[in-house]
Backbone as CSV, one residue per row, in Angstrom:
resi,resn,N_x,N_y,N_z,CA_x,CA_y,CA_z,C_x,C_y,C_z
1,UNK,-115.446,98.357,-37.774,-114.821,97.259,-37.070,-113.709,96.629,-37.903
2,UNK,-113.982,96.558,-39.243,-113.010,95.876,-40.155,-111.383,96.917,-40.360
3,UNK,-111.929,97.523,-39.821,-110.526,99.548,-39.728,-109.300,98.525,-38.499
4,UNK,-110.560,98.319,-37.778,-109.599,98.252,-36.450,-108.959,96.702,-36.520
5,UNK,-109.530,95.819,-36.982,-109.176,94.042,-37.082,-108.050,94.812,-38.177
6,UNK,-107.412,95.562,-39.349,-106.849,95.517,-40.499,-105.900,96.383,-39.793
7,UNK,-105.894,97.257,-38.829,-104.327,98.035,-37.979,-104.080,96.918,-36.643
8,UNK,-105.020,96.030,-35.663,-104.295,95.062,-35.390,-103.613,93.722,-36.114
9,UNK,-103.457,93.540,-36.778,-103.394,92.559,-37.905,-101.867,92.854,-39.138
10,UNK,-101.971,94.134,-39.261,-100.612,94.787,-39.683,-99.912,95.273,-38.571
11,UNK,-100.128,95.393,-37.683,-99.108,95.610,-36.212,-98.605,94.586,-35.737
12,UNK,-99.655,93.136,-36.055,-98.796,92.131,-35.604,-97.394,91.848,-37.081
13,UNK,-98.163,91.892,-37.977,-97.374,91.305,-39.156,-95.992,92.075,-39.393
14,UNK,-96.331,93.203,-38.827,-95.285,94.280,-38.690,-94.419,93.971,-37.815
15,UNK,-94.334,93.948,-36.546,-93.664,93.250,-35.312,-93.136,91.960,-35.897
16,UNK,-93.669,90.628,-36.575,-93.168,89.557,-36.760,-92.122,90.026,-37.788
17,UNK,-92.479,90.843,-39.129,-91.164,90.711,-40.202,-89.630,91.827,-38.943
18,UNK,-90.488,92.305,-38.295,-89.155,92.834,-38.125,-88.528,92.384,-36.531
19,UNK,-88.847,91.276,-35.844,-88.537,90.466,-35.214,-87.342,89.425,-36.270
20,UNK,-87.803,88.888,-37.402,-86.931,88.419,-38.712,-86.148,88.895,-38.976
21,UNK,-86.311,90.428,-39.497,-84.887,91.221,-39.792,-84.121,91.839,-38.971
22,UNK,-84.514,91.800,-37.612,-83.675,92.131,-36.387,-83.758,93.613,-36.374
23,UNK,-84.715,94.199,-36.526,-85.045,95.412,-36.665,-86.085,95.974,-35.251
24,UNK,-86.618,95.083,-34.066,-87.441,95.354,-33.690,-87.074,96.453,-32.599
25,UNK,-85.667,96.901,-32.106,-85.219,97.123,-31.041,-85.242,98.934,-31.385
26,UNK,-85.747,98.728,-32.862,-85.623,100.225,-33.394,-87.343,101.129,-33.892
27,UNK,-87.903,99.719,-34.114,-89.156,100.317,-34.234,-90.376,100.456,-32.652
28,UNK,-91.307,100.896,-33.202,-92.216,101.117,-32.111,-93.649,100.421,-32.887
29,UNK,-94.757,100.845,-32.288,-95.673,100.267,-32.109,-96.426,100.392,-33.603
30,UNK,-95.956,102.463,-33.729,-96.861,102.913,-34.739,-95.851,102.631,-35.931
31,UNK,-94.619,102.354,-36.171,-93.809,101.856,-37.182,-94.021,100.376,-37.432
32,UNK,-94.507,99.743,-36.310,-94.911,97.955,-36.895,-96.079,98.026,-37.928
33,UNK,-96.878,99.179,-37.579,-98.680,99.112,-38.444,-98.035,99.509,-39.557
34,UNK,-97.457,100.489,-39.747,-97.037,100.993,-41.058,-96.178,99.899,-41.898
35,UNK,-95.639,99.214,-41.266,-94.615,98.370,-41.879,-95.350,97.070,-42.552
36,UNK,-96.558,96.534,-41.447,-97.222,95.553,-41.743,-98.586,96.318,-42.608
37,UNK,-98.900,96.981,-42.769,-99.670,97.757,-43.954,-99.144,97.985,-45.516
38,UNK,-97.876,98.778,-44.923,-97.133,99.557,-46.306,-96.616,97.688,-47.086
39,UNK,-96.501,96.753,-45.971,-95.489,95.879,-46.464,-96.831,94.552,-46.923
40,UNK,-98.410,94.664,-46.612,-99.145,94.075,-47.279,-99.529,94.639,-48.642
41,UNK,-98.928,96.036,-49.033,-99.376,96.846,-50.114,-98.440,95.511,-51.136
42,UNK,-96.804,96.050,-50.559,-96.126,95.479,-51.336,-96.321,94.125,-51.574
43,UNK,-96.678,93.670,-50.584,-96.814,91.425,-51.165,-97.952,91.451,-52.195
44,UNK,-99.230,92.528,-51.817,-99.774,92.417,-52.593,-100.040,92.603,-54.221
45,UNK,-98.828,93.733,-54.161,-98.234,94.010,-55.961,-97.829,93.212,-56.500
46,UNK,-96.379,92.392,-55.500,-95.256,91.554,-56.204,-95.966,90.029,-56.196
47,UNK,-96.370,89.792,-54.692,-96.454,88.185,-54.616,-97.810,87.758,-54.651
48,UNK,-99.191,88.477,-54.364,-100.247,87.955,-54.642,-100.077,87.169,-56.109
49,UNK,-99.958,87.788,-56.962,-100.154,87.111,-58.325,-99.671,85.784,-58.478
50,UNK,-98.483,85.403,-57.891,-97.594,84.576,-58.045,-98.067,83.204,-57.155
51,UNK,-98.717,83.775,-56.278,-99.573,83.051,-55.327,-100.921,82.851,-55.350
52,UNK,-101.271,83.283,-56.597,-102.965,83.433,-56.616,-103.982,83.891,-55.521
53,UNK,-103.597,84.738,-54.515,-104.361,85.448,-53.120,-104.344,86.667,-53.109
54,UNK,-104.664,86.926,-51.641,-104.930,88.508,-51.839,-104.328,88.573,-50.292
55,UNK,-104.608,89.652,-50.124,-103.550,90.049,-48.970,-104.747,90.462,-47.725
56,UNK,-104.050,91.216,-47.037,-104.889,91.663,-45.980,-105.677,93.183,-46.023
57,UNK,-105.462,93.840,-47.228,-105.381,94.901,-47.392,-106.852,94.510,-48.402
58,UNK,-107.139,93.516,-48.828,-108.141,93.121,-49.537,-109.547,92.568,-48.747
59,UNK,-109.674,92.535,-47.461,-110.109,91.916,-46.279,-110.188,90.670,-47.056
60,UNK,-109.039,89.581,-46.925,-109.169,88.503,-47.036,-108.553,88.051,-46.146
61,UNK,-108.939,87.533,-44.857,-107.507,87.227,-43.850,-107.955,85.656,-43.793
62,UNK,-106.885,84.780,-44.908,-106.911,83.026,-45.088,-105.316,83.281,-44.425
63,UNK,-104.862,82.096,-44.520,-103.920,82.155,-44.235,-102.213,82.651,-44.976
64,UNK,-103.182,82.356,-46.213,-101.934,82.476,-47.590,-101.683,83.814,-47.491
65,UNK,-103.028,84.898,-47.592,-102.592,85.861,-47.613,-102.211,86.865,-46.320
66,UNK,-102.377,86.513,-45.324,-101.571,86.477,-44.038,-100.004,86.128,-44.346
67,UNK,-99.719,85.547,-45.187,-98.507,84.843,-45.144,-97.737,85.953,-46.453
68,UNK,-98.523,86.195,-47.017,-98.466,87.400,-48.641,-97.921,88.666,-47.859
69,UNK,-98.640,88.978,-46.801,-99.077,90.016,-46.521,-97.407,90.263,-45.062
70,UNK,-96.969,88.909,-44.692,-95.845,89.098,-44.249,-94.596,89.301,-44.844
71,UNK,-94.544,88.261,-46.309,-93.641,88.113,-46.718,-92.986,89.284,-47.792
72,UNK,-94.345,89.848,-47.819,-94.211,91.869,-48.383,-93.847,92.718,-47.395
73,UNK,-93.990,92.604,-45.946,-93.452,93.334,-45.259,-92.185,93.097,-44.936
74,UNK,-91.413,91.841,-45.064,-89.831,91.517,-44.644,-89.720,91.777,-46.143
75,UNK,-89.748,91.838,-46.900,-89.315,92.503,-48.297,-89.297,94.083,-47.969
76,UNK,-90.377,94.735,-47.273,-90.204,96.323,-47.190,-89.140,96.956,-46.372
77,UNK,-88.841,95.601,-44.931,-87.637,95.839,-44.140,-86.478,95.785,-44.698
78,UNK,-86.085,94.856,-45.775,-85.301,94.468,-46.421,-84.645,95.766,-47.286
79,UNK,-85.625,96.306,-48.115,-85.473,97.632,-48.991,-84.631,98.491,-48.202
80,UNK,-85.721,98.518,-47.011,-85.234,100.037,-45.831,-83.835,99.134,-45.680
81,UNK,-83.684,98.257,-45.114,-82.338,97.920,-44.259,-81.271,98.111,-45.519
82,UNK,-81.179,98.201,-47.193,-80.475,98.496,-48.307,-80.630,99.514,-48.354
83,UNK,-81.135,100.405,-48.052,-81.231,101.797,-48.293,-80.706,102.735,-47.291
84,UNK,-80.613,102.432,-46.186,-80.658,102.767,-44.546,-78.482,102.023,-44.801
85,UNK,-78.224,101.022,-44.955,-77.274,100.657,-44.001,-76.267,99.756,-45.432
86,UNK,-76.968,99.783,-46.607,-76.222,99.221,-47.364,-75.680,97.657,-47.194
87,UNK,-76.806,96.791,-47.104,-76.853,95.823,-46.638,-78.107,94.756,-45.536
88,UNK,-78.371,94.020,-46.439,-79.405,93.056,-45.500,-79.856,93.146,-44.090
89,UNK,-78.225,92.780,-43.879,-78.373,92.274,-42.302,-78.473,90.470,-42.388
């Protein structure tokens, strides 16, 4: 049960960072999970520490790390959108 709450949960977080980076018109359903997964990996490397939490990838779903766990995925859009287009957006 905790499989399935941790791919709805990065599908949403996925959909929201890239609703932010204006990216949504390009992804799909199974690119939001990956994005909001791959992009709780990353909050959880760079910004847990900095924040003292854990992410979603840790089954901790508070709010901070809900918030860890977004702000690593608009960091992962961010990468792609520098890598992809040479530039933010």
């Amino acid at each position: 049960m905790n499989f399935i709450i941790w791919i709805v949960i990065g599908g949403v977080i996925g959909w929201l960072a890239s609703m932010v980076m204006k990216t949504d018109a390009q992804q799909g359903i199974f690119l939001n999970i990956v994005v909001g997964i791959v992009g709780a990996f990353l909050g959880g490397w760079l910004l847990a520490p900095l924040f003292g939490t854990g992410t979603i990838n840790n089954d901790n779903f508070s709010l901070s790390s809900l918030l860890v766990s977004f702000l690593g995925a608009v960091i992962l859009l961010g990468i792609v959108n520098l890598l992809r287009r040479g530039k933010l957006r």
